[in-house]
Coordinates of C-alpha atoms and ligand atoms in Angstrom, one line a residue:
M297 CA -7.4 -55.1 -171.1
E298 CA -8.0 -55.9 -167.4
D299 CA -5.8 -53.6 -165.3
F300 CA -7.3 -54.8 -161.9
E301 CA -3.9 -55.1 -160.3
L302 CA -2.8 -51.6 -161.1
S303 CA -3.0 -48.8 -158.5
E304 CA -5.4 -45.9 -159.2
E305 CA -2.3 -43.7 -160.0
Q306 CA -1.0 -46.3 -162.6
K307 CA -4.5 -46.4 -164.2
M308 CA -4.5 -42.7 -164.4
I309 CA -1.1 -42.7 -166.1
R310 CA -2.2 -45.2 -168.7
A311 CA -5.4 -43.1 -169.4
S312 CA -3.6 -39.8 -169.7
I313 CA -0.7 -41.1 -171.8
R314 CA -3.2 -43.0 -174.0
D315 CA -5.1 -39.7 -174.6
F316 CA -1.9 -37.8 -175.4
A317 CA -0.6 -40.6 -177.7
E318 CA -3.9 -40.7 -179.6
G319 CA -4.4 -36.9 -179.7
E320 CA -0.8 -35.7 -180.4
I321 CA 1.3 -38.5 -181.7
A322 CA -1.1 -40.5 -183.9
P323 CA -2.0 -37.6 -186.3
V324 CA 1.7 -37.0 -187.1
A325 CA 3.3 -40.4 -186.8
E326 CA 3.0 -41.4 -190.4
E327 CA 4.3 -38.1 -191.8
L328 CA 7.3 -38.0 -189.5
D329 CA 8.1 -41.6 -190.3
E330 CA 7.9 -40.9 -194.0
H331 CA 10.2 -37.9 -193.9
E332 CA 12.6 -39.5 -191.3
Q333 CA 12.0 -36.4 -189.2
F334 CA 12.9 -36.1 -185.5
S335 CA 10.4 -33.7 -183.9
V336 CA 11.8 -31.3 -181.3
E337 CA 8.3 -29.9 -180.8
L338 CA 6.7 -33.3 -180.1
T339 CA 9.6 -34.3 -177.8
K340 CA 8.9 -31.1 -175.8
K341 CA 5.2 -31.9 -175.7
M342 CA 6.2 -35.4 -174.3
G343 CA 8.2 -33.6 -171.7
D344 CA 5.3 -31.3 -170.8
I345 CA 3.1 -34.2 -169.9
G346 CA 5.8 -35.8 -167.8
L347 CA 7.1 -38.6 -170.1
F348 CA 10.7 -37.9 -169.1
G349 CA 12.1 -38.5 -165.6
I350 CA 9.1 -40.5 -164.4
F351 CA 11.1 -42.6 -161.9
V352 CA 13.4 -39.6 -161.0
N353 CA 13.0 -37.9 -157.6
P354 CA 11.2 -34.5 -157.9
E355 CA 14.3 -32.9 -156.3
Y356 CA 15.9 -33.2 -159.8
G357 CA 12.7 -32.4 -161.8
G358 CA 11.3 -35.9 -162.1
S359 CA 7.9 -37.3 -161.1
G360 CA 9.1 -39.7 -158.5
L361 CA 6.9 -42.6 -159.6
D362 CA 7.7 -46.3 -159.6
Y363 CA 9.2 -48.3 -162.5
L364 CA 5.9 -49.9 -163.5
S365 CA 4.3 -46.5 -164.0
Y366 CA 7.2 -45.7 -166.3
I367 CA 6.8 -48.9 -168.2
I368 CA 3.1 -48.4 -168.6
A369 CA 3.8 -44.9 -170.1
V370 CA 6.2 -46.4 -172.6
E371 CA 3.8 -49.1 -173.5
E372 CA 1.1 -46.5 -174.2
V373 CA 3.3 -44.5 -176.5
A374 CA 4.4 -47.7 -178.3
R375 CA 0.8 -48.6 -178.8
I376 CA 0.7 -45.6 -181.2
D377 CA 4.2 -45.1 -182.5
G378 CA 7.6 -46.9 -182.1
S379 CA 9.7 -43.9 -183.0
Q380 CA 8.3 -41.7 -180.2
A381 CA 8.4 -44.6 -177.8
A382 CA 12.1 -45.1 -178.7
T383 CA 12.8 -41.4 -177.9
V384 CA 11.1 -41.8 -174.5
A385 CA 12.5 -45.2 -173.7
A386 CA 16.1 -44.3 -174.6
G387 CA 15.7 -40.8 -173.1
N388 CA 14.7 -42.3 -169.7
S389 CA 16.5 -45.6 -169.4
L390 CA 19.7 -44.8 -171.2
G391 CA 20.0 -41.0 -170.9
I392 CA 18.5 -40.1 -167.6
G393 CA 18.9 -43.5 -165.9
P394 CA 22.8 -43.7 -165.7
L395 CA 23.0 -40.0 -164.7
Y396 CA 20.5 -40.5 -162.0
Y397 CA 21.8 -43.8 -160.6
F398 CA 25.6 -43.2 -161.0
G399 CA 26.1 -39.4 -161.2
N400 CA 27.3 -37.3 -158.3
Q401 CA 25.1 -34.5 -156.9
K402 CA 26.7 -31.8 -159.0
Q403 CA 26.2 -33.8 -162.3
K404 CA 22.6 -34.6 -161.3
E405 CA 21.8 -31.0 -160.6
K406 CA 23.5 -29.8 -163.8
W407 CA 21.9 -32.2 -166.2
L408 CA 18.8 -33.8 -164.9
P409 CA 16.2 -30.9 -164.7
E410 CA 16.4 -30.0 -168.4
L411 CA 16.4 -33.7 -169.3
C412 CA 13.3 -34.3 -167.2
R413 CA 11.5 -31.4 -168.9
G414 CA 12.2 -33.0 -172.3
E415 CA 14.0 -29.9 -173.4
K416 CA 17.2 -31.8 -173.8
L417 CA 18.2 -35.4 -174.4
A418 CA 21.1 -37.4 -173.1
S419 CA 22.6 -40.5 -174.8
F420 CA 24.3 -43.7 -173.9
G421 CA 27.6 -44.2 -175.8
L422 CA 28.2 -47.9 -175.6
T423 CA 28.0 -49.6 -179.0
E424 CA 30.9 -49.3 -181.5
P425 CA 31.4 -50.6 -185.0
E426 CA 33.3 -53.6 -183.6
A427 CA 31.7 -53.8 -180.1
G428 CA 28.0 -54.7 -180.5
S429 CA 27.0 -57.9 -178.7
D430 CA 30.6 -58.1 -177.4
A431 CA 30.1 -54.8 -175.5
S432 CA 33.3 -54.9 -173.5
A433 CA 35.4 -54.9 -176.7
T434 CA 35.2 -51.1 -176.7
K435 CA 38.1 -49.5 -178.5
T436 CA 37.4 -45.9 -177.6
T437 CA 40.1 -44.6 -175.3
A438 CA 40.2 -41.8 -172.7
K439 CA 43.6 -40.8 -171.3
L440 CA 43.9 -38.5 -168.3
E441 CA 46.4 -35.7 -168.7
N442 CA 46.5 -32.5 -166.8
Q443 CA 43.1 -33.2 -165.2
Q444 CA 41.6 -33.6 -168.7
W445 CA 40.2 -36.7 -170.3
I446 CA 41.4 -36.9 -173.9
I447 CA 39.0 -39.1 -175.8
N448 CA 39.6 -40.9 -179.1
G449 CA 37.3 -43.3 -180.9
S450 CA 33.8 -43.7 -182.4
K451 CA 30.3 -45.0 -181.4
I452 CA 27.5 -46.1 -183.6
F453 CA 23.7 -46.6 -183.5
I454 CA 23.4 -44.1 -180.5
T455 CA 19.7 -43.1 -179.9
N456 CA 19.1 -39.4 -179.1
S457 CA 22.8 -38.5 -179.7
S458 CA 22.6 -36.2 -182.7
S459 CA 19.3 -34.3 -182.5
P460 CA 19.2 -30.6 -182.1
I461 CA 18.5 -31.0 -178.4
S462 CA 21.0 -33.7 -177.6
S463 CA 23.0 -32.3 -174.7
V464 CA 25.4 -34.9 -173.4
C465 CA 26.6 -38.4 -174.1
M466 CA 27.9 -41.0 -171.5
V467 CA 30.8 -42.4 -173.4
L468 CA 32.3 -45.8 -172.4
A469 CA 36.0 -45.7 -172.9
K470 CA 39.1 -47.7 -172.0
T471 CA 41.0 -45.8 -169.3
G472 CA 43.7 -48.3 -168.6
K473 CA 44.3 -52.0 -167.7
R474 CA 43.0 -53.8 -164.6
T475 CA 45.3 -56.1 -162.5
D476 CA 43.5 -59.1 -163.9
G477 CA 44.6 -58.1 -167.5
K478 CA 41.1 -56.9 -168.6
D479 CA 40.6 -53.4 -170.0
E480 CA 39.5 -50.8 -167.4
L481 CA 36.4 -49.3 -168.7
S482 CA 34.9 -46.0 -167.5
S483 CA 32.0 -43.8 -168.4
I484 CA 32.7 -40.1 -169.1
L485 CA 30.2 -37.3 -169.7
V486 CA 30.9 -35.6 -173.0
P487 CA 28.6 -32.6 -173.7
N488 CA 27.5 -32.2 -177.3
G489 CA 29.3 -29.4 -179.0
T490 CA 32.6 -30.1 -177.2
P491 CA 35.5 -29.5 -179.7
G492 CA 36.7 -32.8 -181.1
F493 CA 33.1 -34.4 -180.6
E494 CA 31.3 -34.7 -183.9
T495 CA 27.9 -36.4 -184.5
K496 CA 26.4 -37.6 -187.7
T497 CA 22.7 -38.5 -187.9
M498 CA 22.1 -42.0 -189.4
K499 CA 19.5 -41.9 -192.1
K500 CA 17.7 -44.5 -194.3
K501 CA 16.6 -46.7 -191.4
L502 CA 14.0 -49.4 -191.8
M503 CA 12.4 -48.6 -188.5
W504 CA 12.1 -45.9 -185.8
R505 CA 12.5 -43.5 -188.6
S506 CA 11.5 -40.4 -186.7
S507 CA 13.7 -41.1 -183.7
D508 CA 17.3 -39.8 -183.7
T509 CA 20.1 -42.2 -184.2
G510 CA 23.8 -41.0 -184.4
E511 CA 27.3 -42.0 -185.2
L512 CA 29.8 -40.3 -182.9
Y513 CA 33.4 -39.4 -183.5
F514 CA 35.9 -38.4 -180.9
D515 CA 39.1 -36.8 -182.1
D516 CA 41.4 -35.7 -179.2
C517 CA 38.2 -34.5 -177.5
Q518 CA 38.9 -33.0 -174.1
V519 CA 36.6 -32.9 -171.1
P520 CA 37.5 -32.1 -167.4
E521 CA 38.4 -34.9 -165.1
E522 CA 35.3 -34.3 -163.0
N523 CA 33.2 -35.5 -166.0
L524 CA 33.9 -39.1 -164.9
L525 CA 30.5 -40.8 -164.1
G526 CA 30.8 -42.7 -160.8
K527 CA 34.2 -44.3 -160.1
R528 CA 37.0 -45.0 -162.6
G529 CA 36.8 -48.6 -163.8
E530 CA 33.0 -49.0 -163.1
G531 CA 31.9 -48.2 -166.6
F532 CA 31.0 -51.7 -167.8
H533 CA 29.1 -52.5 -164.7
Q534 CA 27.2 -49.3 -165.0
M535 CA 26.4 -50.0 -168.7
M536 CA 25.3 -53.6 -167.9
E537 CA 23.0 -52.3 -165.0
T538 CA 21.6 -49.6 -167.3
L539 CA 20.8 -52.3 -169.9
D540 CA 19.0 -54.4 -167.3
N541 CA 16.7 -51.4 -166.8
G542 CA 16.6 -50.5 -170.5
R543 CA 15.5 -54.0 -171.4
L544 CA 12.3 -53.5 -169.4
A545 CA 11.6 -50.5 -171.6
I546 CA 12.3 -52.3 -174.8
A547 CA 9.9 -55.0 -173.6
A548 CA 7.3 -52.3 -173.0
M549 CA 7.8 -51.3 -176.6
G550 CA 7.2 -54.8 -177.7
L551 CA 4.1 -55.1 -175.5
G552 CA 2.7 -51.7 -176.5
G553 CA 3.5 -52.3 -180.2
S554 CA 1.8 -55.7 -180.0
Q555 CA -1.3 -54.1 -178.4
G556 CA -1.4 -51.4 -181.1
A557 CA -1.0 -53.9 -184.0
Y558 CA -3.6 -56.3 -182.5
E559 CA -6.2 -53.5 -182.1
L560 CA -5.6 -52.4 -185.7
A561 CA -6.0 -56.0 -186.9
M562 CA -9.1 -56.5 -184.9
K563 CA -10.7 -53.3 -186.2
Y564 CA -9.8 -54.1 -189.8
S565 CA -11.0 -57.7 -189.5
K566 CA -14.4 -56.6 -188.3
E567 CA -14.8 -53.9 -191.0
R568 CA -13.5 -55.9 -193.9
H569 CA -16.1 -58.1 -195.6
Q570 CA -15.3 -61.0 -197.9
F571 CA -17.7 -63.7 -199.0
G572 CA -20.4 -61.5 -197.5
V573 CA -19.2 -61.6 -193.9
P574 CA -16.6 -59.8 -191.7
I575 CA -13.3 -61.6 -192.1
S576 CA -13.0 -61.8 -188.3
T577 CA -15.7 -64.4 -188.3
F578 CA -13.6 -66.9 -190.3
Q579 CA -12.1 -69.4 -187.9
V580 CA -8.7 -69.1 -189.5
N581 CA -8.7 -65.4 -188.6
A582 CA -10.5 -65.5 -185.3
F583 CA -7.9 -68.1 -184.1
K584 CA -5.1 -65.8 -185.2
L585 CA -6.7 -63.0 -183.1
A586 CA -7.2 -65.3 -180.2
D587 CA -3.5 -66.3 -180.3
M588 CA -2.5 -62.6 -180.5
A589 CA -4.6 -61.7 -177.5
T590 CA -3.3 -64.6 -175.4
E591 CA 0.3 -63.9 -176.1
I592 CA -0.2 -60.2 -175.3
E593 CA -1.7 -61.0 -171.9
T594 CA 1.2 -63.4 -171.1
A595 CA 3.7 -60.8 -172.1
R596 CA 2.1 -58.2 -170.0
A597 CA 2.0 -60.5 -166.9
L598 CA 5.7 -61.2 -167.3
L599 CA 6.8 -57.7 -167.8
Y600 CA 4.8 -56.3 -165.0
K601 CA 6.1 -59.0 -162.7
A602 CA 9.7 -57.9 -163.7
C603 CA 8.8 -54.3 -162.9
R604 CA 7.3 -55.3 -159.5
M605 CA 10.5 -57.2 -158.7
K606 CA 12.6 -54.1 -159.6
N607 CA 10.4 -51.9 -157.5
A608 CA 10.8 -54.3 -154.6
G609 CA 14.6 -54.2 -154.9
L610 CA 14.9 -57.9 -155.9
P611 CA 17.4 -59.1 -158.5
F612 CA 15.7 -58.7 -161.8
S613 CA 18.4 -59.2 -164.5
K614 CA 17.1 -62.6 -165.5
I615 CA 13.4 -61.6 -165.7
A616 CA 14.4 -58.4 -167.5
A617 CA 16.2 -60.4 -170.2
M618 CA 13.1 -62.9 -170.3
S619 CA 10.7 -59.9 -170.7
K620 CA 12.7 -58.3 -173.4
L621 CA 13.1 -61.5 -175.3
Y622 CA 9.5 -62.6 -175.0
C623 CA 7.8 -59.2 -175.5
S624 CA 9.9 -58.4 -178.6
E625 CA 9.4 -61.8 -180.1
V626 CA 5.6 -61.8 -179.3
M627 CA 5.4 -58.5 -181.3
G628 CA 7.1 -60.2 -184.2
R629 CA 4.4 -62.8 -184.3
V630 CA 1.6 -60.3 -183.7
V631 CA 2.6 -57.9 -186.5
D632 CA 3.1 -60.7 -188.9
H633 CA -0.5 -61.9 -188.2
A634 CA -1.7 -58.2 -188.2
V635 CA -0.3 -57.5 -191.7
Q636 CA -1.6 -60.9 -193.0
L637 CA -5.1 -60.0 -191.8
H638 CA -4.9 -56.7 -193.6
G639 CA -4.1 -58.5 -196.8
G640 CA -2.8 -56.2 -199.6
Y641 CA -3.7 -53.1 -197.6
G642 CA -1.3 -54.2 -194.9
L643 CA 1.6 -53.6 -197.3
M644 CA 0.7 -50.0 -198.0
K645 CA 1.9 -47.0 -196.0
E646 CA -1.6 -45.6 -195.6
Y647 CA -2.2 -48.3 -193.1
A648 CA -0.4 -47.8 -189.8
V649 CA 0.2 -51.6 -189.5
E650 CA 2.9 -51.4 -192.1
R651 CA 4.9 -49.1 -189.7
F652 CA 4.4 -51.5 -186.8
Y653 CA 5.7 -54.3 -188.9
R654 CA 8.9 -52.4 -189.6
D655 CA 9.4 -50.9 -186.2
Q656 CA 9.2 -54.3 -184.5
K657 CA 12.4 -55.6 -186.1
L658 CA 14.6 -53.4 -184.0
L659 CA 13.3 -54.9 -180.7
T660 CA 14.9 -58.3 -181.3
I661 CA 18.2 -56.5 -182.0
G662 CA 18.6 -53.4 -180.0
E663 CA 19.7 -53.4 -176.3
G664 CA 21.0 -56.9 -176.7
T665 CA 19.8 -59.3 -179.5
S666 CA 17.4 -62.1 -178.7
E667 CA 20.5 -64.3 -178.9
I668 CA 22.2 -62.2 -176.1
Q669 CA 19.0 -62.4 -174.0
R670 CA 19.1 -66.2 -174.4
L671 CA 22.8 -66.2 -173.4
V672 CA 22.0 -64.1 -170.3
I673 CA 19.1 -66.3 -169.3
S674 CA 21.0 -69.5 -169.9
R675 CA 23.7 -68.2 -167.6
H676 CA 21.2 -67.3 -164.9
I677 CA 19.5 -70.8 -165.0
G678 CA 22.9 -72.5 -164.6
C679 CA 23.5 -74.0 -168.1
H680 CA 27.1 -73.1 -168.0
S681 CA 28.1 -74.2 -164.6
Ligands
COS192 N1 25.0 -55.9 -164.0 C1 26.2 -55.5 -163.5 N2 27.3 -56.0 -163.9 C2 27.3 -57.0 -164.7 C3 26.1 -57.5 -165.3 C4 24.9 -56.9 -164.9 N3 23.7 -57.3 -165.3 N4 26.4 -58.5 -166.2 C5 27.7 -58.6 -166.2 N5 28.3 -57.7 -165.3 C6 29.7 -57.5 -165.0 C7 30.3 -58.9 -164.6 O1 30.2 -59.0 -163.1 C8 31.8 -58.7 -165.0 O2 32.4 -57.9 -164.0 P1 34.0 -58.0 -163.7 O3 34.7 -58.0 -165.0 O4 34.3 -56.9 -162.9 O5 34.1 -59.3 -163.0 C9 31.7 -57.9 -166.2 O6 30.4 -57.2 -166.2 C10 31.8 -58.7 -167.4 O7 30.8 -59.7 -167.4 P2 30.8 -61.0 -168.3 O8 32.1 -61.7 -168.1 O9 29.6 -61.7 -168.1 O10 30.9 -60.4 -169.7 P3 30.8 -61.1 -171.1 O11 31.7 -60.3 -172.0 O12 31.0 -62.5 -171.0 O13 29.2 -60.9 -171.5 C11 27.3 -59.8 -172.1 C12 28.5 -59.9 -171.2 C13 27.4 -60.6 -173.4 C14 26.1 -60.3 -171.4 C15 27.3 -58.3 -172.4 O14 28.4 -58.0 -173.2 C16 26.0 -57.9 -173.2 O15 25.0 -57.7 -172.5 N6 26.1 -57.7 -174.5 C17 25.1 -57.1 -175.2 C18 25.3 -55.6 -175.3 C19 24.1 -54.9 -175.6 O16 23.0 -55.2 -175.2 N7 24.3 -53.9 -176.5 C20 23.2 -53.2 -177.0 C21 23.4 -51.8 -176.7 S1 22.0 -50.9 -177.3 S2 22.0 -49.5 -176.1

């Protein structure tokens, strides 16, 4: 990998997270996946090396680095394990991000330091059983009475929401009607443990098995009026902006996962002999590896450009959707080739490539399906005007 365009600091971040992921995550990844076990201990260790709050100002306990540094860190974790990368990506983009960008001073001071230390996790309560791709079809309601929000409804597939260290969820709820007839949607901070807020951990997942995924239930759950995030009625915009950022992290997971699966496939193809020679020397396999390497380089160039646009304060919604679409679909092709190159062994859990194959599938579905990314891109390029 030629990192000639990265700063010395970004190169150091890559090297230190790579060391950490190889030393601390790789030895336990298979077992945690097998037992569907979320690890508080590993999450804390990820906090200790600064994997949470990378882009947050040190005033709130973050590292104050740019977005590309964050994306490189996610990429390096994903090179080893999708589940831990999911905890980091969701923890930062969807948990810390909206609090940092839209919270008031008091909310930031209250929640961010422990989130940046990796001692606690915040979650992003957008998706509902009947509001997936159609995110604004939210049914959850929040009624303001006597300076209290009374929340009723449910959420599903919410990363980091039901772990032992989940501390707060930003819940998108209908808070009224707008003058144009659309629902008024607002985000409200609901601390885990509030009476009337129950979480249920979702098990039997195909992928990201050692990350935490919860179903959330709100039954006349009351929180103070001051728990509103930003202004009333800004919830959907906040969620959409959060997803623009989050899509860069999902893209990083696709890129890092592709890199990891490619390296496993390359190593195996050189070690595995058939017909008296390493299978990497057969043109049919060498060309697969060449295609994988080419697509990974292209994916990296696209994603890093998107991060540099965000760092420069340029509009990046379109290129974030392109990066998410491309990197997640590249990983689909890479893991398919990687398992094929492993032959029968690629189907066995003793070989990490099997986990990469399963973990990839979420990337074309979560934080907006590939179809939604194509919709967003097609709107940006003017197909609908
Ligand atoms: N940033 C800020 N605001 C945005 C935005 C963005 N990137 N994209 C849209 N908005 C705003 C629009 O400006 C519009 O605002 P007003 O109603 O105030 O005018 C509002 O959001 C609705 O936009 P739009 O009419 O485009 O909404 P649609 O329902 O047609 O489509 C899509 C929105 C489909 C793009 C959106 O629902 C989406 O991204 N769905 C996928 C959800 C998703 O990714 N879920 C996965 C969650 S896993 S954490």
